[in-house]
Amino acid sequence: MATYLQWRRFVFFDKELVKEPQGNDGAAPGAAPASGPAASKFLCLPPGITVCDSGRGSLVFGDMEGQIWFLPRSLQLTGFQAYKLRVTHLYQLKQHNILASVGEDEEGINPLVKIWNLEKRDGGNPLCTRIFPAIPGTEPTVVSCLTVHENLNFMAIGFTDGSVTLNKGDITRDRHSKTQILHKGSYPVTGLAFRQAGKTTHLFVVTTENVQSYIVSGKDYPRVELDTHGCGLRCSALSDPSQDLQFIVAGDECVYLYQPDERGPCFAFEGHKLIAHWFRGYLVIVSRDRKVSPKSEFTSRDSQSSDKQILNIYDLCNKFIAYSAVFEDVVDVLAEWGSLYVLTRDGRVHALQEKDTQTKLEMLFKKNLFEMAINLAKSQHLDSDGLAQIFMQYGDHLYSKGNHDGAVQQYIRTIGKLEPSYVIRKFLDAQRIHNLTAYLQTLHRQSLANADHTTLLLNCYTKLKDSSKLEEFIKTKSESEVHFDVETAIKVLRQAGYYSHALYLAENHAHHEWYLKIQLEDIKNYQEALRYIGKLPFEQAESNMKRYGKILMHHIPEQTTQLLKGLCTDYRPSLEGRGDREAPGCRANSEEFIPIFANNPRELKAFLEHMSEVQPDSPQGIYDTLLELRLQNWAHEEDPQVKEKLHAEAISLLKSGRFCDVFDKALVLCQMHDFQDGVLYLYEQGKLFQQIMYYHMQHEQYRQVVAVCERHGEQEPSLWEQALSYFARKEEDCKEYVAAVLKHIESKNLMPPLLVVQTLAHNSTATLSVIRDYLVQKLQKQSQQIAQDELRVRRYREETTRIRQEIQELKASPKIFQKTKCSICNSALELPSVHFLCGHSFHQHCFESYSESDADCPTCLPENRKVMDMIRAQEQKRDLHDQFQHQLKCSNDSFSVIADYFGRGVFNKLTLLTDPPTARLTASLEAGLQRDLLMHARKGT
C-alpha cells in the first residue's frame, strides 16, 4: 500500500475558465483571452445539468428537462428534447457516433433506454434507432449506472436493487438484441465497465460492498468475486493500457486496482471520494476532505472552508500528484480535446490543460528531482536523446555534490549519446580512478569503445593492481563477447609488464605476431615460441619462421632446423592430437629459408641434405647451396681421408643431374674452389671439348690430350688439328703423340697433306721420318683414286658415244616394230595395237586399261618418272646457296662437294622438257627421242 502523503505535489496543469466564443470563428477551450469587453464573458451551461459524458469531439450533457446538449470544440451549444421528463444517464461511445441514454417520459419508476445515431437526422434531431424499457421485469427499480461495449454488442445496466441486466447483440436494433439479468445482489450497483482481452470480454461490477467480474463472451457467464470493498456512484473507472486496463475502485480509505481474476495494488488516498476518472495515464479523483486544503497545508484549519471539494490528479506510475485544486460543488469531470474539463454546479466549465513534457521536466530540474524526471520522461515515451540529456544533468548534479559514485552511474546511462570524453575528463583524477574504470568497463561492454578507451581502461587496471578485474576483462568466452580492440590491449599490457595477460590475448585472438614478439623479445622463451609456431596453420607458420627464424636459429639451432625440415616437406600443425593427421600436408619453398642458416653451416648442411634426400624435386637453390657448402668444406679440409670423402660427395652431387639448367653457376663454383675434377666433368657434360683440351694442354698432359681427341674427335674433328698444332709447337720429343695424331688425321682425311707438312714445319724436332709413313700412304691413296676416276671417265665417254649413236639412228633411220606379244598380258599381239619407240608393244585395250597417259609407255613410265624426279630435284637445289655453303664448310673433301653440285647442273642452265602432249596417240619424234635419252641415261647410271 502506497500512501499519498509521501507523494510530491506539482502543478503540471494550467487551469482557466472556458470563455464563450467570439463571433462565429470561436476559440478552443483553454485558449488565451482576447482583448475587449467580450473577452471577460465566461461560458455558462444551462441550469439543471444532471449527467455528463464526452466523446467523438463533443461534451454531452443531460438535464432535468429531458434535453440532451452537445458542446463541440467551437463551443456552439446545441440540444434537442430527448425525454419528456428528465435525462438520468448518458454514455457516449468513443469509436462510434452512437449515444446511449436513460431517462423518463412519464411519472413513476419506468426508465427508458434510447439509442441515438448522431450521424443521422430525424427532423433536425439525432435519429433514435431503438427504445426499450430499462427494467427487465415488473418490479420497479432505479437505474444507477450504464455502460456500453465499443463493439456495440454488449450493454450493461445497473440498478439500485443490486441487479444488472446485460443486452447481448446489436444494441442499435431490437430484433438482434437479447436482454437478460446477469447479476442479482443486495447492494446497489455503483459502477460497470467492459474490458476486452483478446477474444474474451469481461464485465466489472462494483456495488457499495463488493467488486466482481463476469466473462460475458461465453455462455455460462462465470463470475469471480474480487473484493468485499465497494465504492459510491461515479467512483470507478477503467484505466488505459499503461496500467494494463485495470478496473479502478475509489473507496473512502483506499483506491484499489483490479484485474479480471485478482486484485492488484492499492493506494491510500484519504477523503470521501465523489468522482473517479482516468485521463491519459492519470487518475483523477474528486473528494471531500475536511482536514486540510491542498493549496496551503501550513495555514490554520479554521481559515479553510469545510464544504470545498478537492480535485487531485495522480500519476500512479511515477508516484506524484500532478495537480491539485479546490472546486465548489463539482458536477463531473470530462476529458476531451486533450484536456480535462471540470463542470461545477454554477454552470461554469474549468479547463485543465497539461503542460508539455519539457516544461514539466524543467520544473523537476529546478527542484533537483532528477529521478522523478527520468521516470516521467520514460512514461511520456521521451526519445533516447532526451533521456540521455536528463541523465547527463543528473550526473552533473551528483558530481557537483561530491557523489561521484552516483554521478558515474548516471553517466553510464548516457553511453551511446554523450561523448565519452565529457565524462572521462571529470574522472581523470587519480582519486576517481575507480569511477572512471566503471564507466570505461560499461563503454566496452556496449562495444562503443575505441582504442584510446581500451588503453585508458587497461592503464586503470594496471595502476589499481587489480589483476582479477583485468583477467575478467580480457578472458572472454568467445570472440563475439570481445568489446575492445585486442591489439591495443596487447600493446598496453606489454608496455605495463603484464606479459602473461598479453600472451593470453595474443594466443586466444590469433595475434601470432604479438605473441611471438613478447616471447622472443620480452620473455626470451625461445622454446615456447618455437612450439607456438609449430601449432600455427601453414601460412602463419611459414611467414613467422621467415620473420623470426634467425633469432631461433641462433639460440636453439637443432629444434629450429627440425621444424624447418617439417615445414618444407610435409607440414601439419601440432594440435596435440586434435588435428587430422591423415589430411595432406603442406610444404614451403625450402630455398627461401636458406638465409636463416647464415651462421650455422652444420645445421645448413643437415637441412640441405635432408631436403635433397626426402624431396628430390626441391628448388634448384637447395642443390646450388649444397654444392657450394660441400666445395667449401672440401677446400678447407686438411685430413686426406675426410677430404677424399668430401671429394666423392661433391662429384656425386654433380653427377646427380641437378645442374643441367644451371651449368654456368656450377662451373663457376667449381672454378672458385679449384675443384678440377668437377670442372672437367662439367666441361664434358657441357660438350666444351675445346676447354677440356685446353686444360690438358695447360698442364702438359700429352696422353690426356690424345685421349680427349679419341673420345670426342668424332663429335668435334677439329680437336685432332688442334692436337697436331699443339704438339708441333712443342720443342720436346713428341714423335709418339704426333704419329698417333697423324694416323687418325690420315684415316679420317681431316687435313690436306700440304697443311700437315706446313704445321709440322714449325717443330724443330719433327723430322721427315715422322711424317714419311703418312705421306707415303697419302700418295698411294691419291694414286688409286686417280686411277679409279680415269676408269670411270672412260666408261662414261663410251656410254655417251653409244647413246648419241642410238639417238642419231632414231632420227635418221626407220624403227621396225617386231614384237609379237603384248608387254602387259604376254598374249599374241593383235590389231589394234600400240607401239612405242622404246620397243614395247601393247594391245590397245590393255594399253587403255593400264596406261596413265596416252604418250607414255606403261612399262617405262616408272623408271622415266624417277629420272624426271631427279632432274626436278636438281633444279630445286640449284639455288640453295646456303645449303651448298654449309656442305662445303662441313665436308672433309670440299672438292667432292663441288663436283657433286657441278654434276647436278648447279653451275649451268638446264632446259627441262616435261609434260609431253597427251592428246594424240602418235607422239612426235622429238618427244620419243627425249624419252629414249632419259631411259638410256638412267641405264647408264
XYZ file of C-alpha atoms in Angstrom, residues 98-594:
497
model
C -23.619 6.373 -31.034
C -25.092 7.795 -27.814
C -26.933 5.667 -25.243
C -29.207 7.444 -22.771
C -31.545 6.563 -19.877
C -34.401 8.868 -18.919
C -38.077 9.151 -18.111
C -41.033 10.032 -20.304
C -43.667 9.668 -17.605
C -44.022 9.895 -13.896
C -43.139 6.901 -11.835
C -40.266 4.495 -11.964
C -40.217 3.473 -15.587
C -36.839 4.399 -17.085
C -36.407 4.088 -20.847
C -33.219 3.351 -22.763
C -32.753 5.150 -26.056
C -30.045 4.585 -28.610
C -29.193 7.632 -30.751
C -27.343 7.630 -34.094
C -25.756 11.062 -34.097
C -24.762 10.836 -37.752
C -28.340 10.531 -38.943
C -31.087 13.095 -38.514
C -34.820 12.870 -37.899
C -36.488 16.248 -38.252
C -33.285 18.026 -37.328
C -32.649 15.881 -34.267
C -30.444 12.798 -33.989
C -32.120 9.587 -35.128
C -33.327 7.314 -32.303
C -32.693 3.801 -33.563
C -34.026 1.897 -30.565
C -36.199 2.434 -27.452
C -36.779 -0.168 -24.780
C -37.522 -0.177 -21.040
C -34.522 -0.448 -18.784
C -36.303 -2.608 -16.189
C -36.396 -6.209 -17.406
C -39.133 -7.383 -15.030
C -42.232 -5.927 -13.423
C -40.648 -4.716 -10.203
C -39.852 -1.003 -10.382
C -36.263 -0.001 -9.680
C -33.988 2.915 -10.400
C -31.109 2.771 -12.892
C -27.835 3.527 -11.142
C -25.223 3.158 -13.924
C -24.850 2.361 -17.590
C -22.008 1.122 -19.844
C -21.750 0.033 -23.489
C -19.045 -2.044 -25.210
C -17.311 -0.357 -28.118
C -18.203 -3.219 -30.449
C -21.946 -2.379 -29.956
C -22.687 -5.992 -28.961
C -22.878 -5.558 -25.201
C -24.684 -3.089 -22.965
C -24.957 -3.419 -19.178
C -27.352 -1.527 -16.907
C -27.019 -1.456 -13.111
C -29.863 -0.834 -10.698
C -30.177 0.293 -7.142
C -31.719 -3.025 -6.144
C -28.399 -4.768 -6.859
C -29.328 -6.288 -10.224
C -27.504 -5.957 -13.523
C -29.042 -6.579 -16.951
C -26.993 -7.490 -19.978
C -28.094 -6.699 -23.517
C -26.285 -9.012 -25.900
C -26.359 -8.462 -29.633
C -26.652 -5.367 -31.761
C -27.711 -2.742 -29.242
C -28.984 -0.438 -32.007
C -31.691 -2.896 -33.071
C -34.403 -4.724 -31.186
C -34.530 -7.874 -33.250
C -30.813 -8.629 -32.896
C -30.557 -7.889 -29.177
C -31.367 -10.072 -26.218
C -31.743 -8.819 -22.639
C -31.137 -10.966 -19.586
C -30.408 -10.500 -15.916
C -26.707 -11.083 -15.341
C -26.398 -10.293 -11.637
C -28.596 -10.038 -8.608
C -27.491 -8.722 -5.250
C -28.472 -6.920 -2.102
C -26.366 -3.796 -2.606
C -26.872 -1.037 -5.164
C -24.727 -1.268 -8.243
C -22.469 1.770 -8.413
C -20.235 1.081 -11.382
C -19.881 -1.036 -14.554
C -17.039 -1.384 -17.092
C -16.269 -3.690 -20.024
C -12.715 -4.932 -20.555
C -11.612 -6.652 -23.793
C -8.652 -9.027 -23.619
C -8.188 -10.762 -26.941
C -11.439 -12.524 -27.721
C -12.549 -12.552 -24.085
C -14.870 -9.846 -22.789
C -15.092 -9.163 -19.078
C -17.624 -7.049 -17.226
C -16.614 -5.472 -13.931
C -19.485 -4.938 -11.487
C -18.965 -2.849 -8.351
C -21.534 -2.245 -5.624
C -21.318 -0.375 -2.386
C -19.968 -3.504 -0.705
C -18.108 -5.695 -3.235
C -16.347 -5.974 -6.596
C -16.762 -8.872 -9.021
C -16.175 -9.705 -12.677
C -18.018 -11.750 -15.275
C -16.910 -13.310 -18.536
C -19.739 -12.261 -20.843
C -18.245 -13.511 -24.124
C -19.126 -17.100 -23.185
C -22.340 -18.871 -22.373
C -22.402 -19.508 -18.635
C -21.024 -16.092 -17.613
C -18.604 -17.310 -14.909
C -18.244 -14.878 -12.022
C -15.201 -14.038 -9.911
C -15.502 -12.321 -6.530
C -12.637 -9.830 -6.444
C -13.118 -7.904 -3.184
C -15.522 -7.130 -0.371
C -14.997 -3.401 -0.598
C -17.129 -1.248 -2.849
C -17.486 2.416 -3.697
C -20.077 5.072 -4.379
C -21.545 6.179 -7.670
C -19.105 7.533 -10.272
C -16.157 6.358 -8.162
C -14.995 3.642 -10.522
C -13.198 3.766 -13.898
C -11.232 1.631 -16.321
C -7.564 2.537 -16.856
C -5.764 2.635 -20.199
C -3.145 0.081 -21.408
C -0.395 1.903 -19.465
C -1.986 0.382 -16.339
C -2.942 -2.848 -18.110
C -6.648 -1.906 -18.394
C -7.189 -2.380 -14.687
C -10.514 -1.588 -13.061
C -10.164 1.270 -10.550
C -12.392 1.424 -7.472
C -12.020 4.570 -5.363
C -13.121 3.863 -1.790
C -13.036 6.364 1.014
C -9.883 4.921 2.521
C -8.039 3.446 -0.457
C -8.068 3.247 -4.223
C -7.965 -0.323 -5.451
C -6.950 -1.669 -8.853
C -8.319 -4.982 -10.168
C -7.557 -7.485 -12.874
C -10.446 -9.690 -14.114
C -9.269 -12.513 -11.836
C -7.484 -10.831 -8.939
C -6.936 -7.638 -7.050
C -3.942 -5.503 -7.889
C -2.181 -2.734 -5.974
C -3.951 -0.196 -3.799
C -3.195 3.419 -2.895
C -4.115 5.108 0.383
C -5.748 8.284 -0.893
C -7.811 9.626 2.004
C -11.029 11.594 1.753
C -14.580 10.879 0.814
C -14.443 10.081 -2.904
C -17.028 11.735 -5.108
C -15.741 11.170 -8.664
C -13.052 8.900 -10.167
C -11.884 9.335 -13.727
C -8.956 8.128 -15.872
C -7.210 10.564 -18.189
C -4.098 9.802 -20.293
C -2.246 7.856 -17.622
C -3.518 9.954 -14.746
C -6.072 9.058 -12.068
C -8.416 11.994 -11.440
C -10.238 11.950 -8.111
C -12.654 14.481 -6.726
C -13.059 14.093 -2.980
C -14.258 15.958 0.048
C -11.535 16.346 2.621
C -12.216 18.291 5.805
C -8.679 18.112 7.163
C -6.542 20.432 5.112
C -6.552 22.342 1.874
C -4.016 21.221 -0.719
C -3.121 24.761 -1.618
C -1.993 25.768 1.839
C -1.029 22.920 4.051
C 0.549 25.114 6.710
C -2.360 27.510 7.380
C -4.782 27.039 10.267
C -7.772 24.746 9.846
C -10.256 27.418 10.909
C -9.490 29.542 7.882
C -10.434 26.719 5.453
C -13.932 26.032 4.204
C -15.323 22.699 5.252
C -17.548 22.196 2.126
C -14.868 22.557 -0.529
C -14.148 19.680 -2.959
C -10.584 18.807 -3.881
C -9.581 17.602 -7.329
C -6.348 15.615 -7.360
C -4.602 14.261 -10.457
C -2.373 11.307 -9.536
C 0.468 9.798 -11.584
C 0.342 6.207 -10.331
C 3.450 5.122 -12.277
C 5.756 7.862 -11.057
C 4.147 8.296 -7.607
C 3.439 12.015 -7.579
C 0.420 14.352 -7.662
C 0.439 16.175 -10.977
C -2.180 18.723 -9.947
C -4.382 19.599 -7.026
C -7.052 22.270 -6.792
C -10.184 23.164 -4.806
C -13.562 23.477 -6.555
C -17.058 24.230 -5.318
C -19.749 21.635 -5.978
C -18.250 19.650 -8.889
C -20.874 18.097 -11.145
C -18.493 15.925 -13.214
C -15.048 15.730 -14.800
C -14.813 15.149 -18.559
C -11.879 14.513 -20.908
C -11.922 15.706 -24.492
C -9.658 17.535 -26.981
C -6.610 16.534 -24.919
C -7.738 18.392 -21.816
C -9.746 17.872 -18.657
C -12.964 19.848 -18.110
C -14.446 20.303 -14.665
C -18.173 21.190 -14.520
C -19.400 22.981 -11.405
C -22.948 23.468 -10.193
C -22.927 27.124 -11.157
C -22.708 26.138 -14.865
C -19.090 27.110 -15.296
C -16.577 24.921 -17.153
C -12.977 24.860 -15.953
C -10.309 23.667 -18.424
C -7.219 21.865 -17.118
C -4.540 21.893 -19.852
C -1.499 19.645 -19.243
C 1.858 21.309 -19.609
C 4.226 19.974 -22.243
C 6.841 17.420 -21.225
C 9.795 19.792 -21.468
C 8.115 22.298 -19.143
C 7.387 19.581 -16.598
C 10.972 18.378 -16.781
C 12.340 21.857 -16.249
C 10.164 22.199 -13.164
C 11.629 18.972 -11.828
C 15.159 20.044 -12.715
C 14.755 23.230 -10.691
C 13.909 21.136 -7.662
C 16.751 18.650 -8.468
C 14.216 15.831 -8.745
C 16.132 14.025 -11.433
C 14.961 10.517 -10.601
C 11.386 11.653 -10.887
C 12.224 13.465 -14.118
C 13.690 10.289 -15.525
C 10.627 8.248 -14.608
C 8.365 10.924 -16.039
C 10.306 11.048 -19.288
C 10.071 7.290 -19.657
C 6.345 7.270 -19.001
C 5.935 10.079 -21.550
C 7.921 7.957 -24.054
C 10.625 10.568 -24.444
C 13.243 9.583 -27.025
C 16.648 8.275 -26.069
C 18.353 11.603 -26.777
C 16.055 13.379 -24.338
C 16.649 10.716 -21.676
C 20.388 10.965 -22.164
C 20.188 14.714 -21.576
C 18.383 14.106 -18.277
C 20.948 11.520 -17.220
C 23.741 13.950 -18.009
C 22.166 16.737 -15.950
C 21.545 14.316 -13.100
C 25.140 13.162 -13.269
C 26.408 16.732 -13.297
C 24.266 17.471 -10.245
C 25.576 14.481 -8.309
C 29.149 15.267 -9.366
C 28.814 18.827 -8.093
C 27.532 17.455 -4.776
C 30.537 15.179 -4.459
C 28.567 11.962 -5.062
C 30.952 10.608 -7.658
C 29.707 7.026 -7.417
C 26.152 8.104 -8.136
C 27.290 10.505 -10.847
C 29.179 7.844 -12.770
C 26.122 5.592 -12.704
C 24.123 8.322 -14.418
C 26.885 8.985 -16.902
C 26.911 5.306 -17.702
C 23.279 5.628 -18.777
C 24.291 8.264 -21.321
C 26.648 5.913 -23.167
C 25.882 5.978 -26.854
C 24.510 9.524 -26.715
C 27.010 11.578 -24.737
C 30.577 11.986 -25.919
C 32.718 9.759 -23.636
C 35.435 12.385 -23.387
C 32.998 14.627 -21.474
C 32.802 12.033 -18.702
C 36.410 10.886 -18.846
C 37.763 14.364 -18.230
C 35.783 14.588 -14.993
C 37.306 11.417 -13.547
C 40.901 11.628 -14.693
C 41.945 12.486 -11.171
C 43.772 9.576 -9.550
C 41.295 9.580 -6.644
C 38.404 8.955 -9.048
C 40.069 6.106 -10.931
C 37.511 3.597 -9.636
C 34.663 5.603 -11.129
C 36.499 6.009 -14.403
C 37.112 2.266 -14.511
C 33.402 1.543 -14.031
C 32.467 3.917 -16.849
C 35.064 2.514 -19.240
C 34.010 -1.060 -18.454
C 30.434 -0.297 -19.445
C 31.637 1.539 -22.527
C 33.458 -1.600 -23.619
C 30.557 -3.913 -22.794
C 28.388 -1.917 -25.174
C 31.058 -2.155 -27.901
C 31.351 1.629 -28.141
C 34.956 1.957 -27.015
C 37.786 2.910 -29.305
C 41.464 2.110 -28.988
C 42.113 5.090 -26.695
C 39.381 3.970 -24.314
C 40.846 0.487 -24.194
C 44.268 1.916 -23.451
C 42.868 4.058 -20.672
C 40.908 1.215 -19.090
C 43.865 -1.132 -19.073
C 46.030 1.582 -17.578
C 43.429 1.968 -14.840
C 43.599 -1.756 -14.109
C 47.366 -1.750 -14.010
C 47.538 1.300 -11.728
C 44.966 -0.249 -9.391
C 46.921 -3.522 -9.445
C 43.557 -5.191 -9.928
C 44.589 -8.428 -11.588
C 41.226 -10.091 -11.020
C 39.346 -7.347 -12.847
C 41.967 -7.328 -15.548
C 41.608 -11.066 -16.090
C 37.835 -10.804 -16.068
C 38.049 -8.104 -18.710
C 40.342 -9.898 -21.110
C 39.264 -13.522 -20.576
C 36.071 -13.553 -22.593
C 34.463 -16.823 -23.565
C 34.012 -16.189 -27.284
C 35.057 -13.785 -29.991
C 31.552 -12.257 -30.050
C 31.949 -11.170 -26.410
C 35.078 -9.114 -27.083
C 34.199 -5.454 -26.612
C 37.616 -3.889 -27.130
C 40.419 -3.585 -29.636
C 42.568 -6.613 -28.918
C 45.748 -5.302 -30.498
C 45.603 -2.114 -28.442
C 45.079 -4.150 -25.278
C 48.114 -6.294 -26.079
C 50.281 -3.215 -26.592
C 49.202 -1.662 -23.289
C 49.654 -4.861 -21.289
C 53.046 -5.452 -22.823
C 54.136 -1.944 -22.004
C 52.908 -2.302 -18.429
C 54.781 -5.561 -17.979
C 51.707 -7.826 -17.827
C 53.255 -10.287 -20.243
C 51.127 -13.286 -19.261
C 47.917 -11.346 -19.874
C 49.222 -10.028 -23.159
C 50.199 -13.543 -24.213
C 46.742 -14.806 -23.290
C 45.090 -12.210 -25.508
C 47.501 -12.766 -28.375
C 47.080 -16.534 -28.292
C 43.308 -16.592 -27.898
C 42.690 -13.981 -30.567
C 45.232 -15.298 -33.075
C 47.570 -12.306 -32.929
C 50.520 -14.542 -33.672
C 52.999 -11.772 -34.366
C 52.424 -10.143 -30.982
C 52.625 -13.479 -29.190
C 55.988 -14.226 -30.744
C 57.261 -10.690 -30.156
C 56.557 -10.962 -26.464
C 58.025 -14.451 -26.175
C 61.180 -13.648 -28.096
C 61.858 -10.011 -27.227
C 60.487 -9.712 -23.694
C 60.384 -13.131 -22.032
C 63.163 -14.723 -24.119
C 61.318 -18.027 -24.106
C 62.582 -19.388 -27.411
C 61.373 -22.936 -26.837
C 57.795 -21.787 -26.253
C 57.900 -19.504 -29.276
C 59.071 -22.357 -31.476
C 56.370 -24.646 -30.062
C 53.757 -21.979 -30.781
C 54.902 -21.626 -34.387
C 54.591 -25.382 -34.750
C 50.895 -25.146 -33.800
C 50.057 -22.464 -36.343
C 48.429 -23.091 -39.701
C 50.797 -23.452 -42.588
C 50.633 -19.879 -43.914
C 51.214 -18.301 -40.494
C 53.942 -20.772 -39.583
C 55.759 -20.062 -42.832
C 55.600 -16.272 -42.509
C 56.668 -16.280 -38.855
C 59.610 -18.593 -39.490
C 60.790 -16.204 -42.180
C 60.482 -13.332 -39.696
C 61.925 -14.927 -36.548
C 63.917 -17.844 -37.955
C 67.320 -16.193 -37.498
C 66.702 -15.465 -33.812
C 65.504 -19.005 -33.161
C 68.378 -20.497 -35.158
C 70.859 -18.513 -33.101
C 69.534 -19.787 -29.748
C 68.060 -23.221 -30.460
C 69.518 -24.327 -33.791
C 68.676 -28.033 -33.617
C 64.990 -27.620 -32.785
C 64.624 -24.827 -35.329
C 66.233 -26.953 -38.025
C 63.884 -29.798 -37.187
C 60.840 -27.547 -37.552
C 62.125 -26.192 -40.848
C 62.556 -29.710 -42.159
C 58.922 -30.443 -41.390
C 57.730 -27.107 -42.731
C 59.418 -27.696 -46.079
C 58.411 -31.323 -46.557
C 55.046 -32.349 -45.077
C 53.853 -29.789 -42.552
C 50.911 -30.473 -40.253
C 50.189 -28.221 -37.243
C 50.929 -29.901 -33.916
C 47.453 -29.662 -32.370
C 48.272 -32.071 -29.547
C 46.309 -34.894 -31.005
C 43.298 -32.883 -32.008
C 44.212 -32.364 -35.636
C 43.506 -34.604 -38.608
C 46.806 -36.333 -39.077
C 45.539 -38.079 -42.212
C 44.949 -34.803 -44.049
C 47.506 -33.958 -46.761
C 50.267 -31.737 -45.501
C 51.674 -28.535 -46.994
C 55.221 -27.674 -47.769
C 57.049 -24.385 -48.036
C 59.703 -23.321 -50.515
C 62.838 -24.553 -48.804
C 65.062 -22.208 -50.821
C 63.519 -19.188 -49.055
C 64.769 -20.380 -45.645
C 68.452 -20.727 -46.583
